[in-house]
PDB file of C-alpha atoms and ligand atoms in Angstrom:
ATOM      1  CA  PHE A   1     -15.011  -2.277  11.639  1.00 86.00           C
ATOM      2  CA  ARG A   2     -14.632  -6.139  11.462  1.00 95.00           C
ATOM      3  CA  HIS A   3     -12.546  -6.014   7.989  1.00 98.00           C
ATOM      4  CA  LEU A   4     -10.233  -4.016   6.256  1.00 98.00           C
ATOM      5  CA  LEU A   5     -10.940  -4.529   2.474  1.00 98.00           C
ATOM      6  CA  GLY A   6     -10.818  -0.980   1.073  1.00 98.00           C
ATOM      7  CA  LEU A   7     -10.181   2.631   1.653  1.00 98.00           C
ATOM      8  CA  GLU A   8     -13.395   3.852  -0.748  1.00 98.00           C
ATOM      9  CA  GLY A   9     -15.899   5.088   1.536  1.00 97.00           C
ATOM     10  CA  MET A  10     -13.958   5.454   4.843  1.00 98.00           C
ATOM     11  CA  THR A  11     -14.282   8.742   6.183  1.00 98.00           C
ATOM     12  CA  PRO A  12     -11.971  11.129   7.814  1.00 98.00           C
ATOM     13  CA  ASP A  13     -13.411  10.177  11.219  1.00 98.00           C
ATOM     14  CA  GLN A  14     -12.276   6.495  10.608  1.00 97.00           C
ATOM     15  CA  ILE A  15      -8.835   7.217   8.705  1.00 98.00           C
ATOM     16  CA  GLU A  16      -7.446   9.753  11.558  1.00 98.00           C
ATOM     17  CA  PRO A  17      -7.966   8.113  14.414  1.00 98.00           C
ATOM     18  CA  LEU A  18      -6.378   4.667  12.805  1.00 98.00           C
ATOM     19  CA  LEU A  19      -3.378   6.841  11.646  1.00 98.00           C
ATOM     20  CA  ASP A  20      -2.959   8.495  15.225  1.00 98.00           C
ATOM     21  CA  LEU A  21      -2.823   4.706  16.791  1.00 98.00           C
ATOM     22  CA  ALA A  22      -0.283   4.054  13.949  1.00 98.00           C
ATOM     23  CA  GLU A  23       1.840   6.800  15.039  1.00 98.00           C
ATOM     24  CA  SER A  24       1.578   5.721  18.775  1.00 98.00           C
ATOM     25  CA  TYR A  25       2.851   2.431  17.388  1.00 98.00           C
ATOM     26  CA  ALA A  26       5.529   3.869  15.322  1.00 98.00           C
ATOM     27  CA  LEU A  27       6.893   5.597  18.633  1.00 98.00           C
ATOM     28  CA  LEU A  28       6.753   2.330  20.585  1.00 98.00           C
ATOM     29  CA  ASN A  29       8.397   0.399  17.716  1.00 98.00           C
ATOM     30  CA  ARG A  30      11.270   2.695  17.797  1.00 97.00           C
ATOM     31  CA  SER A  31      11.499   2.740  21.763  1.00 97.00           C
ATOM     32  CA  ARG A  32      11.072  -1.230  21.551  1.00 96.00           C
ATOM     33  CA  LYS A  33       8.526  -0.794  24.185  1.00 96.00           C
ATOM     34  CA  VAL A  34       5.450  -2.413  22.270  1.00 96.00           C
ATOM     35  CA  PRO A  35       3.061  -3.964  24.504  1.00 94.00           C
ATOM     36  CA  ARG A  36       3.424  -7.910  23.724  1.00 93.00           C
ATOM     37  CA  ASP A  37      -0.183  -8.659  24.992  1.00 95.00           C
ATOM     38  CA  VAL A  38      -2.585  -6.731  22.339  1.00 97.00           C
ATOM     39  CA  LEU A  39      -3.050  -9.935  20.406  1.00 97.00           C
ATOM     40  CA  ARG A  40      -2.141 -12.700  22.687  1.00 97.00           C
ATOM     41  CA  GLY A  41      -3.980 -16.003  22.065  1.00 97.00           C
ATOM     42  CA  ARG A  42      -4.859 -14.860  18.585  1.00 97.00           C
ATOM     43  CA  THR A  43      -3.806 -16.466  15.181  1.00 97.00           C
ATOM     44  CA  LEU A  44      -2.906 -14.508  12.126  1.00 98.00           C
ATOM     45  CA  ILE A  45      -2.411 -16.419   8.968  1.00 96.00           C
ATOM     46  CA  ASN A  46      -1.115 -14.777   6.213  1.00 96.00           C
ATOM     47  CA  LEU A  47      -2.205 -15.979   2.655  1.00 95.00           C
ATOM     48  CA  PHE A  48      -0.464 -14.373  -0.218  1.00 95.00           C
ATOM     49  CA  PHE A  49      -1.284 -15.997  -3.485  1.00 94.00           C
ATOM     50  CA  GLU A  50       1.085 -13.147  -5.143  1.00 94.00           C
ATOM     51  CA  ASP A  51       4.705 -12.162  -4.294  1.00 93.00           C
ATOM     52  CA  SER A  52       5.510  -9.786  -1.470  1.00 96.00           C
ATOM     53  CA  THR A  53       8.436  -8.508   0.631  1.00 96.00           C
ATOM     54  CA  ARG A  54       7.082  -5.359   2.388  1.00 98.00           C
ATOM     55  CA  THR A  55       3.730  -6.243   3.084  1.00 98.00           C
ATOM     56  CA  ARG A  56       4.118  -9.636   4.128  1.00 97.00           C
ATOM     57  CA  THR A  57       7.211  -9.374   6.134  1.00 98.00           C
ATOM     58  CA  SER A  58       5.462  -6.150   8.036  1.00 98.00           C
ATOM     59  CA  PHE A  59       2.411  -7.887   8.651  1.00 98.00           C
ATOM     60  CA  GLU A  60       4.312 -10.678  10.130  1.00 98.00           C
ATOM     61  CA  LEU A  61       6.530  -8.736  12.306  1.00 98.00           C
ATOM     62  CA  ALA A  62       3.223  -6.537  13.204  1.00 98.00           C
ATOM     63  CA  GLY A  63       1.665  -9.627  14.612  1.00 98.00           C
ATOM     64  CA  LYS A  64       4.723 -10.970  16.551  1.00 98.00           C
ATOM     65  CA  ARG A  65       5.078  -7.751  18.323  1.00 98.00           C
ATOM     66  CA  LEU A  66       1.727  -7.852  19.566  1.00 98.00           C
ATOM     67  CA  GLY A  67       1.831 -11.309  20.733  1.00 98.00           C
ATOM     68  CA  ALA A  68      -0.109 -13.019  17.961  1.00 98.00           C
ATOM     69  CA  ASP A  69       0.765 -16.759  16.626  1.00 98.00           C
ATOM     70  CA  VAL A  70       1.881 -15.882  13.062  1.00 98.00           C
ATOM     71  CA  ILE A  71       1.780 -18.568  10.330  1.00 96.00           C
ATOM     72  CA  ASN A  72       2.961 -17.497   6.754  1.00 95.00           C
ATOM     73  CA  MET A  73       1.095 -19.884   4.448  1.00 90.00           C
ATOM     74  CA  SER A  74       3.319 -20.872   1.592  1.00 81.00           C
ATOM     75  CA  VAL A  75       0.488 -20.751  -1.271  1.00 85.00           C
ATOM     76  CA  ALA A  76       3.232 -22.417  -3.602  1.00 80.00           C
ATOM     77  CA  GLN A  77       3.589 -25.562  -1.290  1.00 81.00           C
ATOM     78  CA  SER A  78      -0.315 -25.689  -0.276  1.00 84.00           C
ATOM     79  CA  SER A  79      -3.406 -27.639  -1.561  1.00 88.00           C
ATOM     80  CA  VAL A  80      -3.678 -25.064  -3.974  1.00 86.00           C
ATOM     81  CA  ASN A  81      -1.502 -26.448  -6.213  1.00 85.00           C
ATOM     82  CA  LYS A  82      -3.642 -29.654  -6.062  1.00 89.00           C
ATOM     83  CA  GLY A  83      -6.957 -27.790  -7.249  1.00 89.00           C
ATOM     84  CA  GLU A  84      -8.337 -26.469  -3.874  1.00 91.00           C
ATOM     85  CA  THR A  85     -10.489 -23.907  -4.422  1.00 92.00           C
ATOM     86  CA  LEU A  86     -10.001 -20.139  -2.729  1.00 91.00           C
ATOM     87  CA  LEU A  87     -12.979 -20.814  -0.963  1.00 90.00           C
ATOM     88  CA  ASP A  88     -11.950 -24.202   0.058  1.00 92.00           C
ATOM     89  CA  THR A  89      -8.955 -23.056   1.231  1.00 92.00           C
ATOM     90  CA  ALA A  90     -10.701 -20.236   3.301  1.00 88.00           C
ATOM     91  CA  ALA A  91     -13.216 -22.917   4.816  1.00 90.00           C
ATOM     92  CA  THR A  92     -10.228 -24.974   6.010  1.00 92.00           C
ATOM     93  CA  LEU A  93      -8.410 -22.105   7.666  1.00 91.00           C
ATOM     94  CA  ASN A  94     -11.644 -21.138   9.310  1.00 91.00           C
ATOM     95  CA  ALA A  95     -12.227 -24.396  10.732  1.00 94.00           C
ATOM     96  CA  MET A  96      -8.612 -24.015  12.370  1.00 94.00           C
ATOM     97  CA  ARG A  97     -10.206 -21.027  14.219  1.00 94.00           C
ATOM     98  CA  THR A  98      -7.969 -18.372  12.721  1.00 95.00           C
ATOM     99  CA  ASP A  99      -8.641 -14.727  13.995  1.00 97.00           C
ATOM    100  CA  LEU A 100      -6.919 -12.680  11.368  1.00 97.00           C
ATOM    101  CA  LEU A 101      -6.450 -13.684   7.578  1.00 97.00           C
ATOM    102  CA  VAL A 102      -4.445 -11.158   5.720  1.00 97.00           C
ATOM    103  CA  VAL A 103      -4.712 -12.066   1.734  1.00 96.00           C
ATOM    104  CA  ARG A 104      -2.834 -10.745  -1.536  1.00 96.00           C
ATOM    105  CA  HIS A 105      -4.563 -12.157  -4.445  1.00 95.00           C
ATOM    106  CA  ALA A 106      -4.306 -11.330  -8.329  1.00 93.00           C
ATOM    107  CA  GLN A 107      -8.165 -11.300  -8.554  1.00 95.00           C
ATOM    108  CA  SER A 108      -9.966  -7.822  -7.574  1.00 97.00           C
ATOM    109  CA  GLY A 109     -12.517  -8.796  -4.890  1.00 97.00           C
ATOM    110  CA  ALA A 110     -11.026 -12.403  -3.691  1.00 96.00           C
ATOM    111  CA  PRO A 111     -10.600 -10.591   0.040  1.00 97.00           C
ATOM    112  CA  ALA A 112     -13.967  -9.425  -0.051  1.00 97.00           C
ATOM    113  CA  LEU A 113     -15.404 -13.353  -1.334  1.00 95.00           C
ATOM    114  CA  LEU A 114     -13.143 -14.510   1.498  1.00 95.00           C
ATOM    115  CA  ALA A 115     -14.977 -12.341   4.018  1.00 96.00           C
ATOM    116  CA  ARG A 116     -18.225 -13.312   3.541  1.00 94.00           C
ATOM    117  CA  LYS A 117     -17.018 -16.895   4.076  1.00 92.00           C
ATOM    118  CA  VAL A 118     -14.677 -16.937   7.220  1.00 95.00           C
ATOM    119  CA  GLU A 119     -15.660 -16.004  10.814  1.00 96.00           C
ATOM    120  CA  ALA A 120     -12.054 -14.359  10.850  1.00 96.00           C
ATOM    121  CA  SER A 121     -11.130 -10.560  10.153  1.00 97.00           C
ATOM    122  CA  VAL A 122      -9.989 -10.177   6.833  1.00 97.00           C
ATOM    123  CA  VAL A 123      -7.144  -7.626   5.384  1.00 98.00           C
ATOM    124  CA  ASN A 124      -6.940  -7.054   2.074  1.00 98.00           C
ATOM    125  CA  ALA A 125      -2.900  -7.023   1.398  1.00 98.00           C
ATOM    126  CA  GLY A 126      -3.622  -6.037  -2.304  1.00 98.00           C
ATOM    127  CA  ASP A 127      -6.251  -7.655  -4.654  1.00 98.00           C
ATOM    128  CA  GLY A 128      -5.786  -7.211  -8.389  1.00 96.00           C
ATOM    129  CA  LEU A 129      -5.979  -3.807  -9.814  1.00 96.00           C
ATOM    130  CA  HIS A 130      -8.538  -2.983  -6.984  1.00 97.00           C
ATOM    131  CA  GLU A 131      -7.039  -1.761  -3.886  1.00 98.00           C
ATOM    132  CA  HIS A 132      -4.184  -1.849  -1.150  1.00 98.00           C
ATOM    133  CA  PRO A 133      -5.126  -0.062   1.821  1.00 98.00           C
ATOM    134  CA  THR A 134      -2.500  -0.722   4.364  1.00 98.00           C
ATOM    135  CA  GLN A 135      -0.222   0.929   1.475  1.00 98.00           C
ATOM    136  CA  ALA A 136      -2.320   4.022   1.293  1.00 98.00           C
ATOM    137  CA  LEU A 137      -2.659   4.023   5.265  1.00 99.00           C
ATOM    138  CA  LEU A 138       1.352   3.838   5.330  1.00 99.00           C
ATOM    139  CA  ASP A 139       1.630   6.624   2.741  1.00 98.00           C
ATOM    140  CA  ALA A 140      -0.528   8.647   4.233  1.00 99.00           C
ATOM    141  CA  LEU A 141       0.857   8.553   7.961  1.00 98.00           C
ATOM    142  CA  THR A 142       4.324   9.048   6.064  1.00 98.00           C
ATOM    143  CA  ILE A 143       2.887  12.378   4.381  1.00 98.00           C
ATOM    144  CA  ARG A 144       1.181  13.582   7.933  1.00 98.00           C
ATOM    145  CA  ARG A 145       4.551  13.410   9.642  1.00 98.00           C
ATOM    146  CA  HIS A 146       6.408  15.413   7.192  1.00 98.00           C
ATOM    147  CA  LEU A 147       4.012  17.792   6.111  1.00 98.00           C
ATOM    148  CA  GLY A 148       1.411  18.062   9.390  1.00 98.00           C
ATOM    149  CA  THR A 149      -1.639  17.440   7.317  1.00 98.00           C
ATOM    150  CA  LEU A 150      -3.306  15.426   4.751  1.00 98.00           C
ATOM    151  CA  GLY A 151      -5.515  18.204   3.496  1.00 98.00           C
ATOM    152  CA  GLY A 152      -4.483  20.969   0.905  1.00 98.00           C
ATOM    153  CA  LEU A 153      -1.825  19.101  -0.437  1.00 98.00           C
ATOM    154  CA  THR A 154      -1.158  18.446  -4.321  1.00 98.00           C
ATOM    155  CA  VAL A 155       0.095  14.861  -4.749  1.00 98.00           C
ATOM    156  CA  ALA A 156       1.397  13.565  -8.213  1.00 98.00           C
ATOM    157  CA  ILE A 157       1.101  10.150  -8.673  1.00 98.00           C
ATOM    158  CA  CYS A 158       3.623   9.026 -11.642  1.00 98.00           C
ATOM    159  CA  GLY A 159       3.585   6.064 -13.958  1.00 97.00           C
ATOM    160  CA  ASP A 160       1.769   2.933 -14.242  1.00 96.00           C
ATOM    161  CA  VAL A 161      -1.451   3.773 -12.537  1.00 97.00           C
ATOM    162  CA  ALA A 162      -3.282   1.667 -14.702  1.00 95.00           C
ATOM    163  CA  HIS A 163      -2.198  -1.232 -13.145  1.00 94.00           C
ATOM    164  CA  SER A 164      -1.919   0.051  -9.359  1.00 97.00           C
ATOM    165  CA  ARG A 165      -3.771  -0.891  -6.533  1.00 98.00           C
ATOM    166  CA  VAL A 166      -1.737   1.167  -4.604  1.00 98.00           C
ATOM    167  CA  ALA A 167      -2.958   4.449  -6.882  1.00 98.00           C
ATOM    168  CA  ARG A 168      -6.427   3.386  -5.964  1.00 98.00           C
ATOM    169  CA  SER A 169      -6.170   3.370  -2.472  1.00 98.00           C
ATOM    170  CA  ASN A 170      -4.043   6.473  -2.292  1.00 98.00           C
ATOM    171  CA  ILE A 171      -6.557   8.345  -4.597  1.00 98.00           C
ATOM    172  CA  HIS A 172      -9.713   7.269  -2.421  1.00 98.00           C
ATOM    173  CA  LEU A 173      -7.801   8.396   0.767  1.00 98.00           C
ATOM    174  CA  LEU A 174      -5.989  11.577  -0.500  1.00 98.00           C
ATOM    175  CA  THR A 175      -9.325  13.042  -2.176  1.00 98.00           C
ATOM    176  CA  THR A 176     -11.208  11.906   1.463  1.00 98.00           C
ATOM    177  CA  MET A 177      -8.766  14.007   3.340  1.00 98.00           C
ATOM    178  CA  GLY A 178      -9.263  16.956   1.183  1.00 98.00           C
ATOM    179  CA  SER A 179      -5.843  16.805  -0.921  1.00 98.00           C
ATOM    180  CA  SER A 180      -5.995  17.322  -4.743  1.00 98.00           C
ATOM    181  CA  VAL A 181      -4.520  14.079  -6.917  1.00 98.00           C
ATOM    182  CA  ARG A 182      -2.613  14.450 -10.395  1.00 98.00           C
ATOM    183  CA  LEU A 183      -2.114  11.165 -12.216  1.00 98.00           C
ATOM    184  CA  VAL A 184       0.974  11.359 -14.637  1.00 98.00           C
ATOM    185  CA  GLY A 185       1.826   9.030 -17.561  1.00 97.00           C
ATOM    186  CA  PRO A 186       1.533   7.916 -20.783  1.00 95.00           C
ATOM    187  CA  PRO A 187      -2.092   7.601 -21.886  1.00 94.00           C
ATOM    188  CA  THR A 188      -1.769   3.902 -22.061  1.00 92.00           C
ATOM    189  CA  LEU A 189      -0.691   3.847 -18.473  1.00 94.00           C
ATOM    190  CA  VAL A 190      -2.996   6.839 -17.203  1.00 96.00           C
ATOM    191  CA  PRO A 191      -5.972   6.337 -19.400  1.00 91.00           C
ATOM    192  CA  SER A 192      -8.741   9.230 -19.149  1.00 92.00           C
ATOM    193  CA  GLY A 193     -11.384   6.903 -17.610  1.00 93.00           C
ATOM    194  CA  LEU A 194      -9.406   7.478 -14.375  1.00 94.00           C
ATOM    195  CA  GLY A 195     -10.614  11.004 -14.189  1.00 94.00           C
ATOM    196  CA  GLU A 196     -13.778   9.637 -13.108  1.00 95.00           C
ATOM    197  CA  LEU A 197     -12.179   9.133  -9.427  1.00 95.00           C
ATOM    198  CA  GLY A 198     -12.219  12.837  -9.002  1.00 96.00           C
ATOM    199  CA  VAL A 199      -8.245  13.593 -10.126  1.00 98.00           C
ATOM    200  CA  ASP A 200      -6.526  15.434 -12.704  1.00 98.00           C
ATOM    201  CA  ILE A 201      -4.534  13.732 -15.438  1.00 98.00           C
ATOM    202  CA  HIS A 202      -1.506  14.797 -17.244  1.00 98.00           C
ATOM    203  CA  HIS A 203       0.633  13.335 -19.920  1.00 97.00           C
ATOM    204  CA  ARG A 204       3.871  15.104 -19.372  1.00 97.00           C
ATOM    205  CA  MET A 205       5.947  14.976 -16.198  1.00 97.00           C
ATOM    206  CA  GLU A 206       6.807  18.668 -16.597  1.00 96.00           C
ATOM    207  CA  ASP A 207       3.030  19.505 -16.216  1.00 97.00           C
ATOM    208  CA  GLY A 208       1.961  17.167 -13.505  1.00 98.00           C
ATOM    209  CA  LEU A 209       4.895  17.747 -11.447  1.00 98.00           C
ATOM    210  CA  LYS A 210       4.736  21.531 -11.133  1.00 98.00           C
ATOM    211  CA  ASP A 211       4.368  22.730  -7.606  1.00 98.00           C
ATOM    212  CA  ALA A 212       3.262  19.040  -6.161  1.00 98.00           C
ATOM    213  CA  ASP A 213       3.798  18.909  -2.227  1.00 98.00           C
ATOM    214  CA  VAL A 214       4.316  14.786  -2.797  1.00 98.00           C
ATOM    215  CA  VAL A 215       5.949  12.914  -5.672  1.00 98.00           C
ATOM    216  CA  MET A 216       4.743   9.303  -5.569  1.00 98.00           C
ATOM    217  CA  MET A 217       6.438   7.250  -8.410  1.00 98.00           C
ATOM    218  CA  LEU A 218       5.104   3.855  -9.533  1.00 98.00           C
ATOM    219  CA  ARG A 219       6.885   0.701 -11.089  1.00 95.00           C
ATOM    220  CA  LEU A 220       5.815  -0.543 -14.240  1.00 92.00           C
ATOM    221  CA  GLN A 221       3.958  -3.836 -13.777  1.00 90.00           C
ATOM    222  CA  ARG A 222       5.244  -5.615 -16.282  1.00 85.00           C
ATOM    223  CA  GLU A 223       3.578  -8.903 -15.191  1.00 83.00           C
ATOM    224  CA  ARG A 224       0.409  -7.343 -15.677  1.00 82.00           C
ATOM    225  CA  MET A 225       0.945  -5.899 -19.249  1.00 81.00           C
ATOM    226  CA  SER A 226       0.827  -7.967 -22.573  1.00 71.00           C
ATOM    227  CA  SER A 227       4.041  -8.200 -23.942  1.00 63.00           C
ATOM    228  CA  GLY A 228       3.427  -6.004 -26.764  1.00 64.00           C
ATOM    229  CA  LEU A 229       2.841  -3.117 -24.710  1.00 67.00           C
ATOM    230  CA  VAL A 230       5.706  -3.191 -22.442  1.00 74.00           C
ATOM    231  CA  PRO A 231       7.499  -0.119 -23.173  1.00 79.00           C
ATOM    232  CA  SER A 232      11.652  -0.133 -23.289  1.00 88.00           C
ATOM    233  CA  ALA A 233      13.069   0.832 -19.635  1.00 90.00           C
ATOM    234  CA  ARG A 234      15.374   3.469 -21.641  1.00 92.00           C
ATOM    235  CA  GLU A 235      12.586   5.194 -23.232  1.00 92.00           C
ATOM    236  CA  TYR A 236      10.420   4.812 -20.206  1.00 94.00           C
ATOM    237  CA  PHE A 237      12.964   6.696 -18.020  1.00 96.00           C
ATOM    238  CA  ARG A 238      13.513   9.344 -20.664  1.00 96.00           C
ATOM    239  CA  PHE A 239       9.782  10.515 -20.817  1.00 96.00           C
ATOM    240  CA  PHE A 240       8.397   9.460 -17.376  1.00 96.00           C
ATOM    241  CA  GLY A 241      11.710   8.979 -15.031  1.00 97.00           C
ATOM    242  CA  LEU A 242      12.120  11.068 -12.211  1.00 98.00           C
ATOM    243  CA  ASP A 243      15.275  12.539 -12.190  1.00 98.00           C
ATOM    244  CA  ARG A 244      16.793  16.254 -10.339  1.00 98.00           C
ATOM    245  CA  ARG A 245      15.479  18.391 -13.170  1.00 98.00           C
ATOM    246  CA  ARG A 246      12.083  17.212 -13.169  1.00 98.00           C
ATOM    247  CA  LEU A 247      12.090  16.888  -9.062  1.00 98.00           C
ATOM    248  CA  GLU A 248      13.028  20.707  -9.223  1.00 98.00           C
ATOM    249  CA  LEU A 249       9.681  21.665 -10.945  1.00 98.00           C
ATOM    250  CA  ALA A 250       7.910  20.209  -7.629  1.00 98.00           C
ATOM    251  CA  ARG A 251       7.791  22.445  -4.387  1.00 98.00           C
ATOM    252  CA  LYS A 252      11.175  22.899  -2.871  1.00 96.00           C
ATOM    253  CA  ASN A 253      11.602  19.761  -0.532  1.00 95.00           C
ATOM    254  CA  ALA A 254       8.753  18.233  -1.758  1.00 98.00           C
ATOM    255  CA  LEU A 255       8.629  14.490  -0.794  1.00 98.00           C
ATOM    256  CA  VAL A 256       9.420  11.696  -2.814  1.00 98.00           C
ATOM    257  CA  MET A 257       7.598   8.363  -2.323  1.00 98.00           C
ATOM    258  CA  HIS A 258       7.581   4.827  -3.811  1.00 98.00           C
ATOM    259  CA  PRO A 259       5.757   2.116  -2.410  1.00 98.00           C
ATOM    260  CA  GLY A 260       8.162  -0.746  -3.546  1.00 97.00           C
ATOM    261  CA  PRO A 261       9.412  -2.475  -5.236  1.00 96.00           C
ATOM    262  CA  MET A 262      11.555  -0.235  -7.265  1.00 96.00           C
ATOM    263  CA  ASN A 263      13.069  -0.387 -10.542  1.00 94.00           C
ATOM    264  CA  ARG A 264      16.536   2.104 -10.386  1.00 97.00           C
ATOM    265  CA  GLY A 265      16.909   3.807 -13.839  1.00 95.00           C
ATOM    266  CA  VAL A 266      13.510   2.910 -14.952  1.00 95.00           C
ATOM    267  CA  GLU A 267      10.901   5.101 -13.029  1.00 96.00           C
ATOM    268  CA  ILE A 268      13.302   6.717 -10.583  1.00 98.00           C
ATOM    269  CA  GLU A 269      16.873   7.911 -10.685  1.00 98.00           C
ATOM    270  CA  SER A 270      18.843   6.079  -8.268  1.00 98.00           C
ATOM    271  CA  SER A 271      20.248   8.974  -6.668  1.00 98.00           C
ATOM    272  CA  ILE A 272      16.844  10.612  -6.242  1.00 98.00           C
ATOM    273  CA  ALA A 273      15.471   7.488  -4.409  1.00 98.00           C
ATOM    274  CA  ASP A 274      18.482   7.714  -2.015  1.00 98.00           C
ATOM    275  CA  SER A 275      18.369  11.489  -1.442  1.00 98.00           C
ATOM    276  CA  ASP A 276      17.417  13.770   1.388  1.00 97.00           C
ATOM    277  CA  GLN A 277      13.957  14.291   0.012  1.00 98.00           C
ATOM    278  CA  SER A 278      13.168  10.550  -0.269  1.00 98.00           C
ATOM    279  CA  VAL A 279      10.933   8.840   2.517  1.00 98.00           C
ATOM    280  CA  ILE A 280      11.279   5.346   0.638  1.00 98.00           C
ATOM    281  CA  GLN A 281      12.567   3.697   3.889  1.00 98.00           C
ATOM    282  CA  GLU A 282      10.348   5.621   6.292  1.00 98.00           C
ATOM    283  CA  GLN A 283       7.362   4.211   4.151  1.00 98.00           C
ATOM    284  CA  VAL A 284       8.552   0.807   4.999  1.00 98.00           C
ATOM    285  CA  GLU A 285       8.962   1.477   8.683  1.00 98.00           C
ATOM    286  CA  MET A 286       5.402   3.032   8.780  1.00 98.00           C
ATOM    287  CA  GLY A 287       4.289   0.120   7.141  1.00 98.00           C
ATOM    288  CA  VAL A 288       4.852  -1.940  10.335  1.00 98.00           C
ATOM    289  CA  ALA A 289       3.300   0.427  12.765  1.00 98.00           C
ATOM    290  CA  VAL A 290       0.264   1.092  10.395  1.00 98.00           C
ATOM    291  CA  ARG A 291      -0.388  -3.052   9.915  1.00 98.00           C
ATOM    292  CA  MET A 292      -0.120  -2.930  14.000  1.00 98.00           C
ATOM    293  CA  ALA A 293      -2.940  -0.423  14.331  1.00 98.00           C
ATOM    294  CA  VAL A 294      -4.759  -2.335  11.644  1.00 98.00           C
ATOM    295  CA  LEU A 295      -4.672  -5.552  13.350  1.00 98.00           C
ATOM    296  CA  ASP A 296      -5.008  -3.753  17.179  1.00 98.00           C
ATOM    297  CA  ARG A 297      -8.396  -2.334  15.800  1.00 98.00           C
ATOM    298  CA  LEU A 298     -10.032  -5.232  14.205  1.00 98.00           C
ATOM    299  CA  THR A 299      -8.800  -7.403  17.075  1.00 96.00           C
ATOM    300  CA  ARG A 300     -10.744  -4.887  19.374  1.00 89.00           C
ATOM    301  CA  SER A 301     -13.714  -4.760  17.193  1.00 81.00           C
ATOM    302  CA  ARG A 302     -14.356  -8.373  17.158  1.00 71.00           C
ATOM    303  CA  HIS A 303     -14.279  -8.393  20.679  1.00 65.00           C
ATOM    304  CA  THR A 304     -16.567  -5.426  21.612  1.00 65.00           C
ATOM    305  CA  ALA A 305     -19.047  -6.527  18.681  1.00 55.00           C
TER     306      ALA A 305
HETATM  307  N1   CP B 401       4.352  -2.256  -1.508  1.00 54.07           N
HETATM  308  C1   CP B 401       4.138  -3.210  -1.600  1.00 54.07           C
HETATM  309  O1   CP B 401       3.031  -3.814  -1.479  1.00 54.07           O
HETATM  310  O2   CP B 401       5.249  -4.381  -1.655  1.00 54.07           O
HETATM  311  P1   CP B 401       5.547  -5.647  -1.742  1.00 54.07           P
HETATM  312  O3   CP B 401       5.128  -6.082  -2.860  1.00 54.07           O
HETATM  313  O4   CP B 401       6.659  -6.176  -1.668  1.00 54.07           O
HETATM  314  O5   CP B 401       4.521  -6.349  -0.660  1.00 54.07           O
END
């Protein structure tokens, strides 16, 4: 594949080998034996129009570990602030012979727009409410490592699904791989229209968590809500926070996941985030491995096309 813009429409035959490659990079990362020549001579630019800790850092690490020259473009100090458009910015980076462009943008579809205008391979690092494909891939790798499969599972995605590109990418991947997805949250954050994605919808945690294999918590994306609709943290936790009592409704040893950033005490009790059932730090670790696999595959595709 030339770009990675989303997981919608990807098949198990495309997803599994990518996860296999990521798994091999996870092992190489742990043994510190990553081959440094995979991306030698290639240039990767991180172009983030929205804040990020995990995604931007892990793409930078992934690129550097594989030998690429990596540039983090600081949008806050770029000519975007002087009125340069997204497409003119892309044309400028294109003229510099960039090989890989990793883009995060508040507008859904912005990476796809850029992909039509540049010669570089474009990776969607999160676009508006649309998709965050590498997050869902790293979530899938983490699940597969613990449960041995991505098929036949029940995954409860809980919280602010309405504003979550992470949830959308996970829904596409998990349903494609044969798992059942439940969306759990208040009707304002889990509207019934999401049922069109082939998922079950629950408005009570007690119903949505029952016998789940995986419990994936999402933060309230206050920055995407109009001020009158933001629930209070205390009230939200009371009805939709993950605590020990609610987690016990899921299967014994169900995985607790969170893409981060977490708001402890709002969507998840702090002790649950740090418990033996939590794989949140492993998700971060797999993020580097998945991004290495994606950069590797995209670069090889460019040179065999
Ligand atoms: N999960 C995720 O995308 O985190 P960042 O916003 O820190 O990149």
